[in-house]
């Protein structure tokens, strides 16, 4: 594994302890609202809330050790977290001032001051990483029968306690050097003042595409280099410089993000919408409105950022530069606010009564200026250089994608896909279960390890709902899916336990291109596209003899995973059965197509099926014909494996199957009809 991969593993593991910060922010934020001057001294309820949040803040180092050990473990088992806790306790106890003085035979006052700061997030990260490596290597060890109780996962905390004795012995001599170096680094950053905040903001955005911004954030936001910006702000603890509390320092590595997240990104979204072609604006609006609202309310910006990050990288560099400027301005003016999750409206409201929040309302004024700045700059650059931001391509794809960027809410809103079905499709999108070797997630992205990133189907992933796919190297892929990332990752693990998943078929050409192909190849008289999402099943495997033996016709079958059935080709709907479970379509060149939803579904008497058109209707490929209640049908039907066949196959030479694995409605080719 390369150094980049390893740093990414640490970066995503950092999000486990960081995920506890919103709880602290809410508890302390509400406490400060109740008692903004006494900080709990004048109100019992406020005291309970502030102290409850402080319990998290004061133990962040321990949470780092536990969270990183768990987050980097191979199977996310609780034994890994326990190992991190044991390791942290052993190291911090052995390296405490009293113990070091006793072991080295010196009075406590002669012990270097660094040991009074051993409860440090750097130590938490160090022992967390070591604990995870011990767990991954030794959690499967089998001991002799007499000691078998201590085999496997039970062995690791025991082993770690002994390893940490060695780690502590080394730290007793090198920790003062390491600590002094970290403090010097932190002090050099603080000495840069507002410039340091601006430089940090610039690189924070630049590192997002490779997912290393979490590692950078830990230096500025936590007690790695004695900056500790977020815990200090939440605790109302002003930064100390030369023994004196200095106002306006704590929070300056957070405040400048509010104008960007709440206002700048929505301004960029508005510019992208106005620059879209008229025929595409309605679809672009849905994407941009959803992304802009998420950025303003929660501070989650990736859905908008990934819509232009790769198609117009110059805009992303401008975005990073403007972020740096925003942090510089807020730090210079000492307009201070902070957050426990991200710089959105929720965190701004919670932190507004924090004793360190100074002139926080000016960040709103600054944000309005940045809204206009983003809008003007983005619109000018997009039009001046004709950048292909969403909606500026020649024609929108028929599957509601914008320049390859799929509307995150469309599939969930229109088709109500289950999380399990969505997870299965993401597995297929990254090359199937044979290509997928590791699953992890942070707040908004799936962090996946694969055998070959070239097998990842970007278009398919975006059509499912991903807003971006990043190939970091041959074995590392990140899929941007929004705040449901952890849910999808868990569902993907569950799906893999059920059995293998085939890779997704590469996206087929649009229907117009299919028609052109048919005209250029005299043997191909018709090409059918998938009428719904699902997994391809060979016709011989259909649990019905008439279909399996091809007596009714030839073609293919699909197990549906979406609830709308579309016409697989253009023609006339000559028959829709009274129970709405099947329909017959005749094309202009005489092909007779049967789409039969499920097996023995005629016995359901129409329950679970709704027709969307009537017999005799002329349809184009991709027109909706039926609506399904998949939950009901999957429970009551004998099988939902659905044949899509040519019934008058004797009029032709054969069908040529091209589909395999998972197919996408109105995109994936199923088969060619050859004459």
XYZ file of C-alpha atoms in Angstrom:
675
model
C 0.000 0.000 0.000
C 1.331 3.428 -1.002
C 1.812 6.313 1.398
C -1.155 8.154 -0.179
C -3.457 5.197 0.483
C -2.255 4.938 4.064
C -2.764 8.631 4.725
C -6.268 8.337 3.281
C -7.007 5.456 5.660
C -5.908 7.594 8.585
C -7.880 10.540 7.220
C -11.145 8.643 6.994
C -10.544 7.023 10.397
C -10.205 10.515 11.873
C -13.858 11.080 11.027
C -14.940 8.503 13.625
C -13.908 10.593 16.680
C -14.743 13.846 14.878
C -18.317 12.569 14.490
C -18.761 13.067 18.250
C -18.249 16.826 17.948
C -21.815 17.673 16.856
C -23.066 16.234 20.154
C -20.679 18.478 22.086
C -21.608 21.468 19.916
C -25.326 20.991 20.513
C -25.001 20.449 24.265
C -22.640 23.366 24.825
C -24.360 25.606 22.290
C -27.732 25.244 23.999
C -26.038 25.708 27.383
C -24.499 28.984 26.228
C -27.880 30.108 24.904
C -29.386 29.551 28.347
C -26.540 31.184 30.282
C -24.284 33.243 27.957
C -22.557 35.162 30.747
C -22.244 32.667 33.589
C -21.329 29.661 31.364
C -23.408 27.471 33.672
C -22.608 29.231 36.933
C -25.995 30.959 37.028
C -28.226 28.152 35.717
C -28.309 24.464 36.692
C -29.642 23.281 33.324
C -26.972 25.237 31.471
C -24.319 23.763 33.767
C -25.491 20.229 33.008
C -25.444 20.846 29.261
C -22.085 22.638 29.146
C -20.387 20.065 31.366
C -21.892 17.217 29.330
C -20.430 18.683 26.154
C -17.131 19.348 27.916
C -16.918 15.649 28.789
C -16.514 14.992 25.064
C -14.158 17.905 24.409
C -11.895 17.133 27.358
C -11.414 13.537 26.227
C -10.841 14.092 22.512
C -7.379 12.515 22.692
C -8.826 9.278 24.043
C -11.616 9.396 21.461
C -8.993 9.766 18.732
C -7.210 6.632 19.955
C -10.445 4.635 20.138
C -11.934 5.993 16.915
C -8.837 5.562 14.771
C -8.203 2.041 16.054
C -11.789 1.176 15.172
C -11.858 3.104 11.888
C -8.657 1.519 10.552
C -9.526 -2.022 11.654
C -10.232 -4.486 8.878
C -13.698 -5.511 10.074
C -14.793 -2.595 12.294
C -15.024 -4.792 15.375
C -15.434 -3.470 18.914
C -12.284 -5.331 19.987
C -10.255 -2.900 17.887
C -11.808 0.057 19.716
C -11.087 -1.629 23.061
C -7.477 -2.110 21.961
C -7.203 1.607 21.210
C -8.571 2.477 24.649
C -6.206 0.083 26.449
C -3.234 1.360 24.449
C -4.036 4.987 25.218
C -4.417 4.345 28.938
C -1.140 2.432 29.168
C 0.868 5.056 27.271
C -0.601 8.125 29.003
C -0.250 6.531 32.453
C 3.354 5.473 31.912
C 4.248 8.848 30.373
C 2.552 10.957 33.029
C 4.679 13.416 34.989
C 4.531 11.353 38.204
C 5.488 8.057 36.517
C 8.292 9.562 34.435
C 9.741 11.221 37.529
C 9.568 7.945 39.472
C 11.163 5.863 36.705
C 13.881 8.389 35.902
C 14.511 9.137 39.574
C 13.928 12.879 39.346
C 11.521 15.152 41.275
C 8.235 16.001 39.502
C 9.258 19.631 39.031
C 12.320 18.479 37.045
C 10.261 16.403 34.601
C 9.982 18.159 31.189
C 6.739 20.083 30.815
C 5.921 18.081 27.668
C 4.782 15.140 29.834
C 2.051 17.252 31.378
C 0.678 17.477 27.796
C 0.801 13.742 27.052
C -2.999 13.762 26.793
C -2.594 15.041 23.251
C -4.426 14.199 20.021
C -1.102 13.370 18.396
C -0.652 10.596 20.971
C -4.245 9.490 20.313
C -3.537 9.211 16.586
C -0.232 7.407 17.175
C -1.586 4.726 19.508
C -4.769 4.411 17.423
C -2.770 3.592 14.297
C -0.534 1.105 16.157
C -3.574 -0.521 17.771
C -5.300 -0.931 14.411
C -2.218 -2.553 12.902
C -1.954 -4.953 15.842
C -5.626 -5.841 15.516
C -5.450 -6.387 11.750
C -2.403 -8.616 12.069
C -3.169 -10.651 15.186
C -6.953 -10.815 15.597
C -7.023 -14.171 13.805
C -4.220 -15.867 15.767
C -5.054 -19.291 17.245
C -3.301 -20.134 20.541
C -2.749 -23.665 21.924
C -5.828 -25.404 23.360
C -4.969 -24.564 26.966
C -4.928 -20.848 26.095
C -7.626 -20.910 23.428
C -9.887 -18.554 25.411
C -7.371 -15.784 24.703
C -7.179 -16.476 20.954
C -8.263 -14.128 18.213
C -9.757 -10.780 19.149
C -9.278 -11.349 22.887
C -5.541 -11.606 22.331
C -5.130 -8.167 20.794
C -5.795 -5.885 23.833
C -3.476 -8.080 25.904
C -0.769 -7.952 23.265
C -1.263 -4.206 22.825
C -0.747 -3.531 26.524
C 2.732 -5.061 26.302
C 3.572 -3.323 23.026
C 2.540 0.000 24.545
C 5.066 -0.482 27.339
C 7.749 -0.361 24.637
C 6.076 2.591 22.948
C 5.943 4.451 26.290
C 9.593 3.656 26.978
C 10.538 5.266 23.664
C 8.259 8.257 24.259
C 9.845 8.901 27.656
C 12.916 10.092 25.778
C 11.595 11.350 22.428
C 8.245 12.912 23.423
C 9.789 16.203 24.654
C 11.502 16.595 21.271
C 8.329 15.703 19.326
C 6.147 17.946 21.468
C 8.503 20.911 21.196
C 8.585 20.458 17.404
C 4.776 20.330 17.206
C 4.421 23.408 19.413
C 6.997 25.281 17.320
C 5.088 24.369 14.169
C 1.805 25.478 15.715
C 3.374 28.707 16.939
C 4.767 29.437 13.466
C 1.266 29.071 12.057
C -0.197 31.327 14.742
C 2.544 33.873 14.067
C 1.312 34.095 10.473
C -1.950 35.403 11.898
C -4.676 35.937 9.334
C -2.334 34.888 6.532
C -1.983 31.472 8.125
C -5.757 31.104 8.268
C -6.020 32.080 4.603
C -3.327 29.624 3.511
C -5.036 26.876 5.476
C -8.410 27.645 3.853
C -6.878 27.473 0.375
C -5.274 24.061 0.932
C -8.326 22.750 2.777
C -10.318 23.024 -0.467
C -7.486 21.850 -2.723
C -7.090 18.584 -0.795
C -10.780 17.635 -0.972
C -10.491 15.826 -4.354
C -7.999 13.349 -2.869
C -9.654 13.150 0.548
C -6.618 14.336 2.537
C -8.279 17.475 3.904
C -9.200 15.568 7.082
C -5.524 15.061 7.888
C -4.853 18.768 7.354
C -7.876 19.716 9.454
C -6.586 17.718 12.421
C -3.528 19.993 12.637
C -5.572 23.193 12.796
C -8.733 22.053 14.517
C -7.370 19.737 17.216
C -4.511 19.529 19.695
C -1.965 17.999 17.320
C 0.229 21.087 17.068
C -1.120 23.008 20.077
C -3.709 24.924 18.012
C -6.840 22.961 19.050
C -9.221 25.456 17.449
C -12.554 23.578 17.609
C -12.313 22.175 21.182
C -11.035 25.511 22.495
C -13.896 27.380 20.836
C -16.598 24.979 22.025
C -15.187 25.111 25.542
C -15.032 28.915 25.504
C -11.290 28.738 26.109
C -9.320 31.596 24.581
C -5.939 30.808 23.023
C -2.924 31.629 25.148
C 0.075 33.456 23.722
C 3.022 34.327 25.948
C 0.918 33.476 28.982
C -1.877 35.878 28.031
C -5.273 35.122 26.592
C -5.467 36.714 23.133
C -8.903 37.549 21.781
C -9.795 36.738 18.186
C -7.412 33.792 17.780
C -9.620 30.894 18.819
C -12.056 30.248 15.983
C -10.132 31.969 13.223
C -9.514 28.635 11.473
C -13.284 28.096 11.345
C -15.036 31.462 10.969
C -14.134 32.155 7.331
C -15.823 28.962 6.163
C -19.305 30.307 7.010
C -19.419 32.884 4.174
C -18.267 30.190 1.725
C -20.554 27.332 2.769
C -23.672 29.390 3.448
C -23.376 31.970 0.662
C -20.478 31.423 -1.758
C -21.469 27.915 -2.852
C -25.134 28.920 -3.406
C -23.826 31.858 -5.487
C -21.817 29.432 -7.609
C -24.891 27.216 -7.967
C -26.960 30.162 -9.215
C -24.275 31.049 -11.771
C -24.156 27.454 -13.033
C -27.944 27.472 -13.392
C -28.008 30.768 -15.303
C -25.234 29.534 -17.619
C -27.082 26.314 -18.492
C -28.759 26.036 -21.883
C -32.469 26.930 -21.810
C -33.617 23.378 -22.514
C -31.563 22.081 -19.584
C -32.339 24.701 -16.947
C -35.251 22.870 -15.331
C -33.135 19.818 -14.579
C -30.094 21.843 -13.528
C -32.297 23.848 -11.168
C -33.307 20.717 -9.252
C -29.690 19.748 -8.683
C -28.455 23.211 -7.792
C -31.332 24.074 -5.446
C -30.857 20.859 -3.468
C -27.084 21.336 -3.274
C -27.303 25.025 -2.373
C -29.785 24.346 0.422
C -27.557 21.589 1.852
C -24.574 23.954 1.800
C -26.485 26.823 3.447
C -28.233 24.772 6.120
C -25.662 22.093 7.019
C -22.382 23.233 5.442
C -22.184 20.156 3.163
C -20.756 21.509 -0.097
C -19.528 18.449 -1.992
C -22.675 17.956 -4.163
C -22.097 21.382 -5.727
C -18.295 21.217 -5.697
C -18.216 17.911 -7.529
C -20.538 19.253 -10.219
C -17.707 21.488 -11.493
C -14.570 20.083 -9.856
C -13.524 17.923 -12.807
C -15.433 19.396 -15.745
C -14.102 22.884 -14.967
C -11.041 22.584 -12.674
C -10.192 26.277 -13.130
C -13.405 27.085 -11.251
C -12.342 24.799 -8.424
C -8.981 26.546 -8.083
C -10.845 29.880 -7.994
C -13.126 28.402 -5.317
C -10.107 27.361 -3.220
C -8.559 30.820 -3.641
C -11.777 32.567 -2.581
C -12.024 30.271 0.449
C -8.551 31.343 1.516
C -9.519 34.999 1.088
C -12.639 34.479 3.199
C -10.670 32.955 6.085
C -8.113 35.759 5.810
C -10.800 38.468 5.993
C -12.672 36.891 8.912
C -9.427 36.395 10.863
C -8.209 39.921 10.115
C -11.481 41.530 11.179
C -11.880 39.139 14.130
C -15.364 38.144 12.999
C -15.439 34.858 14.877
C -17.785 31.891 14.960
C -17.218 28.153 15.214
C -18.773 24.800 14.494
C -18.977 21.226 15.676
C -19.918 19.722 12.295
C -19.587 22.204 9.443
C -20.059 25.874 8.708
C -23.800 25.947 8.045
C -26.758 27.784 9.498
C -27.286 25.214 12.262
C -23.767 25.605 13.643
C -23.856 29.380 13.299
C -27.051 29.541 15.365
C -25.683 27.183 18.027
C -22.406 29.070 18.384
C -23.844 32.582 18.327
C -24.051 32.771 22.151
C -20.643 31.200 22.676
C -18.509 33.594 24.757
C -15.819 33.568 22.040
C -18.214 34.360 19.183
C -17.317 37.982 18.439
C -19.114 39.989 15.763
C -20.327 36.695 14.292
C -23.210 38.447 12.537
C -20.681 40.250 10.323
C -19.970 36.870 8.734
C -23.486 37.068 7.271
C -22.666 40.450 5.696
C -19.381 39.035 4.428
C -21.321 36.044 3.092
C -23.680 38.251 1.086
C -20.647 39.893 -0.530
C -19.186 36.466 -1.321
C -22.521 35.307 -2.773
C -22.310 38.146 -5.301
C -18.568 37.571 -5.842
C -19.011 33.851 -6.551
C -21.936 34.524 -8.856
C -20.165 37.190 -10.904
C -16.797 35.404 -11.114
C -18.263 31.971 -11.896
C -20.676 33.325 -14.506
C -17.945 35.370 -16.203
C -15.421 32.510 -16.298
C -17.997 29.934 -17.467
C -19.208 32.074 -20.365
C -15.808 33.592 -21.257
C -14.074 30.218 -21.588
C -17.173 28.195 -22.517
C -16.709 25.775 -19.624
C -18.928 22.684 -19.733
C -20.533 23.058 -16.345
C -23.803 21.162 -15.759
C -26.421 21.937 -18.391
C -24.056 23.427 -21.004
C -23.666 20.265 -23.079
C -25.473 19.970 -26.390
C -28.358 17.952 -24.972
C -29.277 16.562 -21.631
C -29.116 12.805 -21.254
C -32.465 11.059 -21.208
C -31.862 9.640 -17.745
C -31.951 12.999 -15.951
C -28.204 13.437 -15.705
C -26.467 16.741 -16.156
C -23.057 16.443 -17.766
C -22.670 13.122 -16.037
C -23.810 14.526 -12.710
C -26.943 12.732 -11.554
C -29.601 14.418 -9.461
C -29.108 12.868 -6.041
C -32.748 12.966 -5.117
C -34.328 11.828 -8.386
C -34.066 8.087 -8.038
C -35.129 8.153 -4.398
C -37.985 10.544 -5.044
C -39.333 8.962 -8.230
C -38.596 5.295 -7.651
C -38.185 4.936 -3.852
C -35.348 2.448 -4.217
C -34.427 0.540 -1.130
C -31.017 1.128 0.414
C -30.164 -2.518 -0.278
C -30.948 -2.155 -3.974
C -28.926 1.050 -4.157
C -25.990 -0.600 -2.399
C -26.101 -3.524 -4.838
C -25.952 -1.101 -7.737
C -22.947 0.715 -6.269
C -21.151 -2.621 -5.929
C -21.937 -3.316 -9.579
C -20.761 0.170 -10.531
C -17.278 -0.421 -9.089
C -16.815 -3.652 -11.006
C -18.862 -6.104 -8.950
C -17.960 -8.053 -5.860
C -14.948 -9.658 -7.565
C -13.330 -6.239 -7.990
C -14.284 -4.787 -4.578
C -11.871 -5.578 -1.739
C -12.614 -2.946 0.913
C -15.529 -0.720 1.928
C -15.329 2.367 4.096
C -17.041 5.731 4.292
C -16.663 9.214 5.689
C -19.337 11.892 5.941
C -20.174 12.228 2.237
C -18.150 9.668 0.298
C -17.678 5.947 -0.091
C -13.981 5.156 0.225
C -13.483 1.887 -1.610
C -10.524 -0.369 -2.240
C -10.642 -2.241 -5.542
C -8.415 -4.558 -7.536
C -8.539 -2.369 -10.615
C -10.041 1.124 -10.644
C -10.301 0.953 -14.441
C -13.271 -1.391 -13.996
C -15.291 1.313 -12.207
C -18.232 2.500 -14.305
C -18.421 6.242 -13.603
C -21.559 6.838 -15.652
C -23.441 4.044 -13.921
C -22.436 5.327 -10.473
C -23.600 8.833 -11.331
C -26.886 7.514 -12.693
C -27.518 5.773 -9.377
C -27.139 9.093 -7.573
C -23.400 9.720 -7.051
C -22.266 13.279 -7.650
C -18.704 12.293 -8.489
C -16.180 9.461 -8.765
C -12.502 9.918 -7.913
C -9.816 7.423 -8.929
C -6.882 8.101 -6.641
C -4.796 5.255 -8.007
C -5.268 1.724 -9.329
C -6.635 0.434 -6.013
C -8.429 3.416 -4.437
C -11.742 4.896 -5.527
C -13.991 7.439 -3.828
C -17.660 7.780 -4.734
C -19.391 10.973 -3.593
C -22.896 10.012 -2.451
C -23.826 12.660 0.135
C -24.542 12.296 3.826
C -25.999 8.776 3.373
C -22.487 7.420 2.743
C -22.252 5.431 5.988
C -25.701 3.883 5.464
C -24.828 2.852 1.916
C -21.467 1.429 3.013
C -23.144 -0.700 5.694
C -25.743 -1.889 3.185
C -22.977 -2.799 0.722
C -21.343 -5.005 3.360
C -24.687 -6.701 4.018
C -25.274 -7.280 0.301
C -21.853 -8.894 -0.095
C -22.722 -11.355 2.674
C -25.673 -12.530 0.589
C -23.554 -13.557 -2.377
C -21.603 -12.250 -5.380
C -22.735 -9.223 -7.388
C -22.042 -8.939 -11.099
C -20.412 -5.827 -12.565
C -22.586 -3.232 -14.239
C -22.772 -3.247 -17.970
C -21.222 -0.218 -19.604
C -23.786 2.393 -20.496
C -25.234 1.926 -23.943
C -25.596 4.615 -26.526
C -28.671 6.812 -26.528
C -31.685 5.495 -28.462
C -30.824 7.734 -31.441
C -27.359 6.232 -31.601
C -28.825 2.734 -31.322
C -31.077 3.495 -34.280
C -28.135 4.783 -36.310
C -26.194 1.635 -35.473
C -29.087 -0.506 -36.651
C -29.267 1.370 -39.926
C -25.542 1.072 -40.544
C -25.518 -2.685 -39.870
C -27.852 -4.449 -42.274
C -28.168 -7.568 -40.087
C -29.453 -5.711 -37.014
C -33.123 -4.846 -37.470
C -33.884 -3.890 -33.878
C -32.076 -3.206 -30.611
C -33.976 -3.388 -27.331
C -32.976 -1.296 -24.326
C -33.685 -2.194 -20.706
C -37.276 -1.319 -19.714
C -36.317 -1.075 -16.019
C -33.295 -1.312 -13.734
C -32.274 -4.739 -12.570
C -30.039 -7.770 -12.793
C -29.955 -9.787 -15.999
C -31.093 -13.424 -15.809
C -30.631 -15.923 -18.632
C -33.971 -16.930 -20.094
C -33.249 -20.601 -19.353
C -33.102 -19.736 -15.629
C -36.637 -18.292 -15.531
C -38.762 -20.403 -13.119
C -41.402 -21.079 -15.777
C -41.049 -23.835 -18.375
C -42.769 -21.941 -21.173
C -40.337 -19.035 -20.939
C -37.267 -21.102 -20.016
C -37.722 -23.442 -23.005
C -38.203 -20.422 -25.298
C -41.553 -21.743 -26.512
C -43.101 -18.288 -26.025
C -40.176 -16.485 -27.636
C -36.505 -15.618 -27.296
C -34.784 -12.852 -25.453
C -33.676 -12.204 -21.898
C -35.060 -11.775 -18.370
C -34.405 -9.161 -15.704
C -35.066 -9.108 -11.967
C -36.457 -5.569 -11.478
C -34.991 -3.053 -9.044
C -36.972 0.031 -10.096
C -40.694 0.655 -10.057
C -41.374 2.099 -13.524
C -41.542 -0.070 -16.660
C -40.642 1.698 -19.898
C -41.096 0.698 -23.527
C -37.914 -1.140 -24.658
C -38.432 0.062 -28.247
C -40.685 2.344 -30.299
C -43.988 0.941 -31.544
C -47.660 0.371 -30.766
C -48.936 -1.102 -27.510
C -51.246 -3.728 -28.993
C -52.172 -5.398 -25.705
C -52.120 -4.657 -21.980
C -53.505 -7.513 -19.926
C -56.489 -6.750 -17.718
C -54.369 -7.516 -14.651
C -51.691 -5.073 -15.922
C -48.916 -7.596 -15.305
C -47.748 -7.709 -18.928
C -48.000 -5.877 -22.235
C -47.304 -6.559 -25.919
C -45.579 -4.079 -28.201
C -45.366 -4.225 -31.994
C -42.591 -2.240 -33.653
C -42.849 -0.552 -37.032
C -40.760 -3.303 -38.636
C -43.042 -6.038 -37.306
C -41.234 -7.303 -34.210
C -43.623 -8.460 -31.498
C -42.261 -7.797 -28.003
C -43.679 -9.172 -24.765
C -42.717 -7.656 -21.421
C -44.012 -9.990 -18.711
C -43.546 -8.711 -15.152
C -42.842 -11.671 -12.886
C -44.006 -15.277 -12.952
C -47.629 -16.262 -12.258
C -48.344 -12.633 -11.425
C -51.659 -12.942 -13.281
C -52.895 -14.542 -10.052
C -52.427 -11.246 -8.188
C -55.496 -9.864 -10.003
C -53.821 -6.580 -10.803
C -52.597 -5.808 -7.302
C -49.181 -4.169 -7.429
C -49.531 -2.992 -11.056
C -50.780 0.321 -12.454
C -51.014 1.015 -16.163
C -49.818 4.440 -17.284
C -51.084 4.240 -20.896
C -53.868 2.407 -22.732
C -53.929 -0.153 -25.510
C -53.376 1.278 -28.949
C -51.005 3.980 -27.746
C -48.007 4.869 -29.876
C -44.843 4.916 -27.734
C -41.226 5.860 -28.185
C -38.417 3.917 -26.582
C -38.304 5.073 -22.965
C -41.981 6.006 -22.579
C -43.454 4.843 -19.253
C -45.979 2.002 -19.552
C -46.474 0.471 -16.080
C -45.916 1.423 -12.433
C -45.013 -1.273 -9.914
C -45.432 -1.634 -6.164
C -42.180 -3.571 -5.805
C -42.495 -4.119 -2.063
C -45.888 -5.797 -2.530
C -44.824 -7.767 -5.614
C -41.601 -9.069 -4.081
C -43.614 -10.341 -1.128
C -46.544 -11.897 -2.994
C -45.297 -12.934 -6.437
C -43.913 -16.419 -7.088
C -40.929 -14.676 -8.695
C -40.311 -11.207 -10.057
C -37.864 -12.400 -12.704
C -39.378 -10.729 -15.778
C -38.910 -11.950 -19.380
C -38.471 -9.406 -22.190
C -38.847 -11.456 -25.355
C -39.513 -11.404 -29.102
C -42.548 -13.667 -29.564
C -42.343 -13.930 -33.373
C -38.702 -14.976 -33.300
C -39.308 -17.392 -36.188
C -39.463 -14.353 -38.483
C -35.823 -13.605 -37.658
C -32.510 -15.415 -37.573
C -31.745 -14.972 -33.872
C -31.297 -12.572 -30.975
C -27.796 -11.469 -30.016
C -27.571 -10.927 -26.236
C -25.335 -8.024 -25.200
C -26.487 -7.389 -21.605
C -24.930 -8.858 -18.501
C -24.856 -8.010 -14.818
C -26.917 -4.989 -13.812
C -28.680 -2.923 -16.458
C -30.086 0.606 -16.359
C -33.495 1.593 -17.694
C -33.439 3.392 -21.071
C -29.660 3.070 -21.283
C -28.357 -0.470 -21.309
C -28.781 -2.482 -24.496
C -30.410 -5.887 -23.889
C -30.067 -7.615 -27.241
C -30.045 -7.147 -31.002
C -32.593 -8.796 -33.262
C -30.734 -10.231 -36.245
C -32.263 -10.954 -39.669
